[in-house]
């Protein structure tokens, strides 16, 4: 049985293009208080006119609109989604159900603590488990995404240095790091200094030692790094950084490689963030909401974002009292709904299960690596954990690039891996299978990759012309950026640069 | 482990293929010295039944709005959520996929974002809007950062009527960037002090921040504020925490705003104990290359067919790293979808009707409260009440009537310890509004 | 924008073919009582062996299995589904939500009445509304489908005649009737006598008068009938039947044509069934569950199935006390969940809304009729209500049949109409648009039909070779019936005739 | 009206095209004399909020199993339902489509039915199974009708231990067909009287009906019963109301059954106040052309690819009309899907484990009840208890302990007015089992 077949699907215009006056998809109860004219309550000049071009569709149309559009997406429930660094694992249905329990989801964030004990317990318990998993001393669940977790961590580091009267100027960042790392450092008022990688794909410890000065606030390390390689010399790195009074920030986006095997807290990491939407199975939602808890050692605890959640006897309470704190990052407590799901996941998997997840994630990645290394160039021979990065250098010979390979995978019925990242690997193809999928699915992916490498030699146009079997062929991204059309306009006109 | 699909037998075969004998060997690059030797102190796996029981027991410990009439607002609003929303967002096609990096496989998400951007533009009367930010407060912080980039000026004028938590988040984001935040007080109406503003505005000012309806529920004179701001060469950033108000009130874009940010939670997103929420961000076309966050744009495929992609990525961290307009990566995608579905479901009429119901029901309470109101300015669905008793105490009494009362302002403003911020939405029943008024004023309502 | 595009979709084997030992998709709490060996409780010979070939898959695989399979279905949320006689209208999401309220769905049918007052109110209220809508005197919600509703009605008629000492022998059934009608009559112990249709597509009143004797228990009438034609001479029909002591059964499957416009109760109908899964928006579920309430006049009330739901003061109770009743048709109270949805629908639409539904359903059908009658043969020029039947006679000339047209519609992105029914219309194409879809959708359907009629002349192979754009091309139904393979078997073998 | 997509303007245009001026004119074939002249007496349209409030208020009036520990069984069982089931069946692809008449557009449903049929065959150890019938009781009636067709004999032997409502439905279906139902009594074990059966069996017998576990919870000696039946040239129809028992007990197909019918509600379908349920029907290959109901079969398309269709339709009403094997048309499709998902989710191990938990927890109660048990026969998860007080009265007391008690047998068997049929599933907590035992026996349980 081949993996794919081609069949018709339905097109769908923009909701604005379906709209016509007199249709509606809502119902409201009648007003149950005195019905004064609006103009008697507000100044007429405070009132807006009818919103021209605003949708007017029936419920039936609305549902078919989104249903049709949904069918244009590839997604985790359909099959393997080996987007490296993104940990596209299965999003358990139980998490979704639990997060929708009315007594949990229908709660106002500003209720008194006594009225929110259930929710505070969720936050507290998750914090405790994350502390245990990471070996860190304290956790804040407030950051609403990985990048905000990074910002929180770097701000905490800055606060720490500030309290020592010297905020320092630089943050050292390996050249393999994710783009959010330097961007977060800048937002915290630092300058980013890149550290090269060594020939094994790890941080160049010598270079690090050279750059490490007392003007360096911290090193931002990803471990395992974006090549899936564990920073084996972590202890030496730690000595170098700490010797100069610097701290170590760890980007924990790749924590799915480590659970039950190693803890950042045992590696002299001072602060890190986790991505609940990666390691802890909360859904990616087509781009969020995620959650990026920040975890730290005691020395940084005073600077954690506010409020903290504390247990006092049998009560939980929000604590806003920490003069050293970097302050708030969110109007309330971050993406609480993601915390609910993550706690549900941890309880479901349990101690053994979490370890097994990491184990299988690493096994799967190594299996793919071993089966593909004869077909694709492996830039580093260093052992890898939960993901593996290949390049397109062999396929380049016949004019086929990473982009082509990625697009051709679509025709084979797979979502492509992450491409051109990490930046230090030319034409990177970054594959992270996660623990979720079956061996049959992994094998099908491997076979598709092998087939593409053959096509690249035998029939390169097939690859460079891909995708042929998706809703659209390749999209003109240059045009999109040169002549941006960022919204629909009633007259068919469009905003443009 | 039901979330793993590899059998023990397969594990063995795969290990053999890889050429190691134990799975532990795959972790050999982790030095022994940092390897975990004892098991984690975590509970054993729990079954579905146990987990459901546990979370239901937690739910019992919350005072949720399905069982209590809730008069809290202050940035999080208890509004009607059409059932169809959950049907749409529960489609795995939408909620399990990643940010649409591969447009050929993500047209559903991309078209939805494009629609969301358009809806936000329509709602705010601005020219461009991004694909979302974390929440209203960080959207404000990002707007301030953008104003910094655009003006290179060091000062922000921030009214004391800005949501205090937004004020704090702004402070956190700007803490290390050598800027000052100058506070503009409010006057008797509850609106910001225009005279004070006039005096404070000078060519150091990057932007004037103004929230409307403001934290005290009062509708600000945006036209005048943006005029003053513009006259000083400063930008104006309008913050909207109650997005539903945009269904009725003149939109900031028509009143001269340069940037409009806010919280979209009102538009279909459950209260959810404050998150996930939805930061929205809109501005004028000329500023678009300085915007933070993702943008979906329309283009064509190689056969000329319309399609959508993420665009203007050179603003973003994954391309520009330290030169990016923001560090944001994952945003609040699914919440943006919720908002788009909500606005499309309510549509032109429904949004107006819902907003009017809020206005009228809140006005009903205003009338009952009469002299107890702290401010004279017009409001949408929130108002500040002066209480004879400690508001925290009053809230305790209200619980006995099945009511979760308003926000005791003392929590944020020590000088307003006798005041309570009350919000009325379409969800509050008239009996409860009356009961609230009675307990707040001590006067019985004749009905 | 064309309606369809072609893109890849994913194949999926049978669940048994994915299975391997050691995978599972469940979790159970540990046993919380004494764990005796099973053999100490039961005789070992009462115990079964492991079920060979039974599935063993992970949750992830299970979800992707059904998710992939789901994408092979056309469905109501995707677009128009003009299957005549089936009333494929929108199934409101609110109905689904309401039916899942735990306090409603998690209830045992044998609880005491006092413990089920909420559910009994649902049943009672729905009965009352159906009485009002149909103009009948009594309703039972017990029949679990339309066909069971028919059986109930005919059994009641038989009981009525039996009480009058003469059960009679025949049931008269128009030749245009649905197959369930004669099948139900037989199950009740009657013989079916077909009544021909007149040249206008209505019951041939003369023929009816001829066949109507005192041996005829009843006439089973569908109104509007399966051509969508109202039986205008209903009063005369009634006189003929009743004059001989016969009764009239009405198949109410087409009630979507009548709401707010006419009531069977006002047409001398004695008993009828409704299909909640047609008129009242409960989903078809890929073949059920449905619900086929039976409604009757007072003279037949004593024979209604048991139990009845009665209101006594402020209490509702189940009443099993009716000696004349035909008895039970269901272990409990029929498909209760469908009653919940139907009640929700009636409350949502309200008096005006229900009328408007019928109005628009009839309008849409007439619009299609008027736009297609130049392209397809209309066997009867009689005005029609909610559906319209064409034939393939014009297309036959180029060798194109109804089956071909139906299959070709698939390539145009539509579910085909009902085909070859009613049997009296040769090559029938029976189109029922319902009230749900937009004018754009109706127009697209009309244009597809017109395009096919052109293709039939210009390019008949395109039509006879259809579908080309579905998951599969035409399936070999003859082979399926000649060599039935009705289950999967472990060794790849199969049960066959 | 949000369920209608035609605007007033469009209506006008469509009417003009049709050539009438008012929509009422489209109804002109309805004679005035039978046309409705006044509006229906139905309520005005209610909003979503009002409807949700209303149904929630109704829910409060039920004693539902999410809030009460329920010991009722008797054909409807309170079992664990994995969350993933609702995720699958909530896909509109599955729940909004029709019976798969057009196989090219319905392969998802068809493959699911084919899997369901296979699973039922595996569970019952029979050769063929259909796509479902309404419920267990009508499945039994259909089995009897099939036995009539096959044997042309006029008599059925029906034990008094058959579910009384099944007995009634059987009676309804057979009422007009000139057959007799002869009742076989039960003996002390609670199983049917084999001697009586032997004597009653003769060549008038179309079929012996036997339920196992029977209505009293007792496992019948199916091997012996089918042997006796076969010896008399009669068919044997085995009824299973608690389908979960098939996860543990020797399947009827291995014990000589000709037809196995039953209720699949236990397998993933919510109690739902008794419906929708799931009638299943399995038999031997040689009888397949006499089976009622739909069947999915495997075939190939014109390119030789595997696919599924509804088949053997010449048995069915839409082809054969009065000569059909049954009148059934719409069946319980989505419930069959639920059952398939449930069985696939639990799988080989899970089904066994769940069945064992039921057995063991019920046995735990059996031991506590000791002498109060009415029957000595082995049971799966149900048992009959003799009570000192009126069981209805006892049930009232149990409510105070958060317990919905068992079924007072007096409701169906006047001579058993002192007895209660109790069911224990994995959902009943040990404390509640103990409490139940204490109240039933008056003896305190030491724990
Ligand atoms: C290594 C790494 N760090 C940080 C991030 C940023 O996380 P988020 O997208 O949640 O902001 C990502 C996510 O793509 C990542 O892969
Ligand atoms: C006219 C007519 N009568 C009766 C029926 C039988 O209804 P059900 O499928 O619910 O048994 C149908 C359904 O197809 C029908 O169209």
Coordinates of C-alpha atoms in Angstrom, one line a residue, chain D residues 1-362:
Chain D
X1 CA -31.9 32.0 11.9
X2 CA -28.3 30.9 12.0
X3 CA -29.1 27.5 10.5
X4 CA -30.3 29.1 7.2
X5 CA -27.8 30.5 4.7
X6 CA -30.2 32.2 2.3
X7 CA -30.6 35.9 2.8
X8 CA -34.0 37.7 2.3
X9 CA -32.6 39.4 -0.8
X10 CA -31.5 36.0 -2.2
X11 CA -34.9 34.6 -1.5
X12 CA -36.5 37.3 -3.6
X13 CA -34.1 36.6 -6.5
X14 CA -34.7 32.9 -6.3
X15 CA -38.5 33.3 -6.2
X16 CA -38.3 35.6 -9.2
X17 CA -36.3 33.0 -11.1
X18 CA -38.8 30.3 -10.2
X19 CA -41.5 32.7 -11.3
X20 CA -43.6 33.1 -8.2
X21 CA -44.0 36.1 -6.1
X22 CA -44.4 34.7 -2.6
X23 CA -42.8 31.7 -1.0
X24 CA -46.2 30.6 0.1
X25 CA -47.1 30.0 -3.5
X26 CA -44.6 27.1 -3.6
X27 CA -47.0 25.3 -1.2
X28 CA -50.0 25.7 -3.4
X29 CA -50.3 22.0 -4.0
X30 CA -51.5 21.7 -0.4
X31 CA -55.2 22.2 -0.5
X32 CA -56.4 25.1 1.6
X33 CA -58.6 22.8 3.6
X34 CA -55.6 21.1 5.2
X35 CA -53.3 24.1 5.3
X36 CA -52.3 25.5 8.6
X37 CA -53.9 28.8 9.2
X38 CA -52.8 29.8 12.6
X39 CA -49.2 29.7 14.0
X40 CA -48.0 26.6 15.8
X41 CA -48.2 26.7 19.5
X42 CA -44.4 26.4 20.0
X43 CA -42.1 28.6 21.9
X44 CA -40.2 31.5 20.4
X45 CA -36.6 30.7 19.4
X46 CA -34.3 30.5 22.4
X47 CA -30.7 31.7 22.5
X48 CA -27.8 29.4 23.0
X49 CA -27.3 30.7 26.5
X50 CA -30.9 30.1 27.5
X51 CA -30.8 26.6 26.0
X52 CA -27.6 25.7 27.9
X53 CA -29.0 27.0 31.1
X54 CA -32.2 25.0 30.5
X55 CA -30.5 21.7 29.8
X56 CA -28.1 22.2 32.7
X57 CA -31.1 22.8 35.0
X58 CA -32.6 19.5 33.7
X59 CA -29.3 17.7 34.3
X60 CA -29.5 18.8 38.0
X61 CA -32.7 16.9 38.3
X62 CA -31.1 13.6 37.3
X63 CA -29.1 11.4 39.6
X64 CA -26.2 10.9 37.2
X65 CA -23.3 8.5 37.5
X66 CA -20.8 11.3 37.6
X67 CA -22.2 12.2 41.0
X68 CA -23.5 8.9 42.3
X69 CA -22.0 5.5 42.6
X70 CA -24.4 3.4 40.6
X71 CA -25.0 -0.3 41.1
X72 CA -27.6 -0.7 38.4
X73 CA -26.9 -3.0 35.5
X74 CA -29.6 -5.1 33.9
X75 CA -28.7 -4.5 30.4
X76 CA -27.1 -1.1 30.7
X77 CA -23.6 -0.8 32.3
X78 CA -21.6 2.0 33.8
X79 CA -18.2 1.4 32.4
X80 CA -15.1 3.4 31.8
X81 CA -15.0 5.3 28.5
X82 CA -11.6 6.4 27.2
X83 CA -11.5 10.1 26.3
X84 CA -10.1 9.4 22.9
X85 CA -13.5 7.9 21.8
X86 CA -15.2 11.2 21.8
X87 CA -12.3 12.8 19.9
X88 CA -12.8 10.3 17.1
X89 CA -16.6 10.3 16.9
X90 CA -16.7 14.1 17.2
X91 CA -15.1 14.4 13.9
X92 CA -17.8 15.6 11.6
X93 CA -16.4 13.3 8.9
X94 CA -17.8 10.5 11.0
X95 CA -20.9 11.8 12.6
X96 CA -22.5 14.0 10.0
X97 CA -22.4 11.7 7.0
X98 CA -25.1 9.3 5.8
X99 CA -25.1 5.5 5.5
X100 CA -22.3 4.9 3.0
X101 CA -24.3 4.5 -0.1
X102 CA -21.6 6.1 -2.3
X103 CA -18.5 4.1 -1.4
X104 CA -16.1 6.3 -3.2
X105 CA -16.9 9.1 -0.8
X106 CA -17.4 6.9 2.3
X107 CA -14.3 4.7 2.6
X108 CA -13.7 6.0 6.1
X109 CA -17.1 4.8 7.4
X110 CA -16.9 1.6 5.4
X111 CA -13.5 0.6 6.6
X112 CA -14.7 1.3 10.1
X113 CA -17.7 -0.9 9.7
X114 CA -15.6 -3.7 8.3
X115 CA -13.4 -3.4 11.3
X116 CA -16.4 -3.4 13.6
X117 CA -17.8 -6.5 11.9
X118 CA -14.4 -8.2 12.4
X119 CA -14.2 -7.2 16.0
X120 CA -17.6 -8.6 16.8
X121 CA -16.6 -11.8 15.1
X122 CA -13.5 -12.0 17.2
X123 CA -15.4 -11.2 20.3
X124 CA -18.1 -13.8 19.8
X125 CA -16.0 -16.3 17.9
X126 CA -18.6 -16.3 15.1
X127 CA -17.9 -16.1 11.4
X128 CA -19.9 -13.1 10.3
X129 CA -21.4 -10.1 11.9
X130 CA -23.5 -7.2 10.6
X131 CA -23.0 -3.5 10.8
X132 CA -25.4 -3.2 13.8
X133 CA -29.0 -3.2 14.8
X134 CA -30.9 -0.9 17.0
X135 CA -30.2 -2.5 20.3
X136 CA -29.8 -5.9 22.0
X137 CA -33.5 -6.5 22.3
X138 CA -34.4 -5.9 18.7
X139 CA -31.3 -7.8 17.6
X140 CA -32.8 -10.8 19.5
X141 CA -36.1 -10.2 17.7
X142 CA -34.3 -10.2 14.4
X143 CA -32.5 -13.3 15.3
X144 CA -35.8 -15.0 16.0
X145 CA -37.2 -13.9 12.7
X146 CA -34.1 -15.3 11.0
X147 CA -34.5 -18.6 12.8
X148 CA -38.1 -18.6 11.6
X149 CA -36.9 -18.1 8.0
X150 CA -34.3 -20.8 8.4
X151 CA -36.3 -23.5 10.2
X152 CA -39.9 -22.6 9.3
X153 CA -40.7 -24.0 12.8
X154 CA -43.2 -22.3 15.0
X155 CA -41.8 -22.5 18.5
X156 CA -39.2 -20.6 20.5
X157 CA -37.9 -21.7 23.9
X158 CA -37.2 -18.7 26.0
X159 CA -35.8 -18.8 29.5
X160 CA -37.3 -16.8 32.4
X161 CA -33.8 -15.6 32.9
X162 CA -33.9 -13.6 29.7
X163 CA -33.9 -9.8 30.2
X164 CA -37.6 -9.1 30.7
X165 CA -37.5 -6.2 28.4
X166 CA -35.9 -8.3 25.7
X167 CA -38.6 -10.8 26.3
X168 CA -41.2 -8.1 25.7
X169 CA -39.6 -6.8 22.5
X170 CA -39.4 -10.4 21.2
X171 CA -43.1 -10.7 21.9
X172 CA -43.9 -7.4 20.1
X173 CA -41.9 -8.5 17.0
X174 CA -43.4 -12.0 16.9
X175 CA -46.9 -11.0 17.9
X176 CA -48.5 -11.4 14.5
X177 CA -46.5 -14.3 13.1
X178 CA -48.2 -17.4 14.5
X179 CA -45.4 -18.6 16.7
X180 CA -45.4 -19.7 20.3
X181 CA -42.9 -18.6 23.0
X182 CA -42.5 -21.3 25.6
X183 CA -40.9 -20.3 28.9
X184 CA -38.0 -22.3 30.4
X185 CA -37.8 -21.8 34.2
X186 CA -34.5 -21.4 36.1
X187 CA -33.2 -23.7 38.8
X188 CA -31.4 -22.9 42.1
X189 CA -28.2 -22.0 40.5
X190 CA -30.0 -19.3 38.6
X191 CA -29.3 -21.1 35.3
X192 CA -32.0 -22.4 33.1
X193 CA -33.6 -25.8 33.8
X194 CA -31.8 -28.2 31.5
X195 CA -34.2 -31.0 32.2
X196 CA -37.1 -28.8 31.4
X197 CA -35.3 -27.7 28.3
X198 CA -34.6 -31.2 27.2
X199 CA -38.3 -32.1 27.5
X200 CA -39.5 -29.0 25.7
X201 CA -37.2 -29.4 22.8
X202 CA -38.8 -31.1 19.8
X203 CA -39.0 -30.6 16.1
X204 CA -41.3 -27.7 16.4
X205 CA -38.6 -25.7 17.9
X206 CA -37.1 -23.0 15.7
X207 CA -34.6 -21.9 18.3
X208 CA -33.6 -22.0 21.9
X209 CA -32.9 -18.5 23.2
X210 CA -30.4 -18.2 26.1
X211 CA -28.9 -15.2 27.7
X212 CA -25.4 -15.6 29.3
X213 CA -24.6 -14.1 31.7
X214 CA -28.3 -14.2 32.2
X215 CA -30.6 -11.5 33.6
X216 CA -29.7 -12.7 37.1
X217 CA -26.1 -12.5 36.4
X218 CA -25.5 -16.2 36.1
X219 CA -23.3 -17.8 33.5
X220 CA -25.2 -20.4 31.6
X221 CA -24.0 -23.8 30.5
X222 CA -24.0 -22.8 26.9
X223 CA -22.1 -25.8 25.7
X224 CA -24.8 -28.1 27.0
X225 CA -27.7 -25.9 25.9
X226 CA -26.5 -25.6 22.3
X227 CA -25.8 -29.3 22.2
X228 CA -29.3 -30.1 23.3
X229 CA -30.7 -27.6 20.9
X230 CA -28.7 -28.9 18.0
X231 CA -29.7 -32.5 18.8
X232 CA -33.3 -31.4 18.3
X233 CA -32.6 -29.7 15.0
X234 CA -33.2 -26.4 16.6
X235 CA -31.0 -23.3 16.3
X236 CA -29.5 -21.7 19.3
X237 CA -29.6 -18.0 19.8
X238 CA -27.2 -16.7 22.5
X239 CA -28.0 -13.2 23.9
X240 CA -25.3 -11.2 25.6
X241 CA -26.4 -8.0 27.3
X242 CA -23.1 -7.4 29.1
X243 CA -20.7 -7.5 26.1
X244 CA -17.7 -6.9 28.4
X245 CA -18.1 -10.4 29.7
X246 CA -16.9 -11.6 26.2
X247 CA -13.5 -10.3 27.2
X248 CA -13.2 -13.1 29.7
X249 CA -15.8 -15.8 29.2
X250 CA -15.6 -18.5 26.5
X251 CA -17.3 -17.0 23.5
X252 CA -20.6 -18.5 22.3
X253 CA -19.1 -19.3 19.0
X254 CA -16.8 -21.7 20.6
X255 CA -19.7 -23.3 22.4
X256 CA -21.8 -24.1 19.4
X257 CA -24.1 -21.0 19.1
X258 CA -25.8 -20.5 15.7
X259 CA -26.6 -16.9 16.3
X260 CA -25.1 -14.5 18.8
X261 CA -26.9 -11.2 19.4
X262 CA -26.5 -8.6 22.1
X263 CA -26.0 -5.2 23.4
X264 CA -22.7 -3.5 22.8
X265 CA -23.4 -0.5 25.1
X266 CA -20.7 -1.7 27.6
X267 CA -18.1 -1.1 25.0
X268 CA -17.6 2.6 25.0
X269 CA -21.1 3.9 24.8
X270 CA -22.4 6.2 27.6
X271 CA -25.3 4.9 29.6
X272 CA -27.3 7.7 28.0
X273 CA -30.6 6.8 29.7
X274 CA -30.6 3.7 27.7
X275 CA -30.0 5.0 24.2
X276 CA -28.5 5.2 21.7
X277 CA -27.3 1.6 22.3
X278 CA -25.8 -0.9 19.9
X279 CA -27.4 -4.1 18.8
X280 CA -24.9 -6.6 17.4
X281 CA -25.7 -9.6 15.4
X282 CA -23.3 -12.5 14.5
X283 CA -23.8 -15.8 13.0
X284 CA -22.2 -18.5 11.0
X285 CA -21.1 -18.0 7.4
X286 CA -23.7 -20.4 6.0
X287 CA -26.5 -18.2 7.3
X288 CA -25.2 -14.9 6.0
X289 CA -27.7 -14.5 3.2
X290 CA -30.5 -14.7 5.8
X291 CA -29.0 -12.0 8.0
X292 CA -30.8 -8.8 8.7
X293 CA -29.1 -5.4 8.5
X294 CA -26.3 -3.9 6.6
X295 CA -23.0 -5.5 5.8
X296 CA -19.7 -4.0 4.6
X297 CA -17.7 -6.1 2.4
X298 CA -14.2 -5.9 0.9
X299 CA -13.8 -5.6 -2.9
X300 CA -11.6 -3.8 -5.4
X301 CA -12.0 -0.7 -7.5
X302 CA -11.6 -0.6 -11.2
X303 CA -7.9 -0.3 -10.8
X304 CA -7.6 -3.2 -8.5
X305 CA -7.2 -1.3 -5.2
X306 CA -8.8 -2.6 -2.1
X307 CA -12.0 -0.9 -1.0
X308 CA -15.1 -1.5 0.9
X309 CA -18.8 -1.4 -0.1
X310 CA -22.2 -2.2 1.4
X311 CA -22.9 -5.6 0.1
X312 CA -25.4 -8.5 -0.1
X313 CA -28.0 -5.8 -0.4
X314 CA -30.5 -8.2 -1.9
X315 CA -31.3 -9.1 1.6
X316 CA -32.4 -5.5 2.3
X317 CA -35.6 -3.5 2.1
X318 CA -34.3 -0.9 -0.4
X319 CA -33.8 -3.7 -2.9
X320 CA -36.1 -6.4 -1.9
X321 CA -38.9 -4.4 -0.3
X322 CA -41.4 -6.9 1.1
X323 CA -39.0 -9.8 0.6
X324 CA -36.3 -8.3 2.7
X325 CA -34.8 -10.1 5.6
X326 CA -35.7 -7.1 7.8
X327 CA -37.1 -3.6 7.5
X328 CA -34.1 -2.0 9.1
X329 CA -32.5 0.9 7.3
X330 CA -30.8 3.4 9.5
X331 CA -29.0 1.4 12.2
X332 CA -26.6 2.5 15.0
X333 CA -23.6 3.4 12.8
X334 CA -21.9 5.8 15.1
X335 CA -22.3 3.5 18.1
X336 CA -20.7 0.7 16.0
X337 CA -17.8 3.1 15.4
X338 CA -17.6 3.8 19.2
X339 CA -17.5 0.1 19.9
X340 CA -14.7 -0.4 17.3
X341 CA -12.7 2.5 18.7
X342 CA -13.2 1.2 22.3
X343 CA -12.1 -2.4 21.4
X344 CA -9.1 -1.1 19.4
X345 CA -8.1 1.2 22.3
X346 CA -8.4 -1.5 25.0
X347 CA -7.0 -4.1 22.7
X348 CA -6.2 -7.6 23.7
X349 CA -4.8 -6.9 27.1
X350 CA -7.0 -4.0 28.1
X351 CA -10.3 -5.8 27.4
X352 CA -9.2 -8.7 29.4
X353 CA -8.0 -6.5 32.2
X354 CA -11.2 -4.6 32.3
X355 CA -13.3 -7.7 32.3
X356 CA -11.2 -9.2 35.1
X357 CA -11.6 -6.1 37.2
X358 CA -15.3 -6.4 36.9
X359 CA -15.3 -10.0 37.8
X360 CA -13.1 -9.4 40.8
X361 CA -14.9 -6.4 42.1
X362 CA -18.2 -8.2 41.7

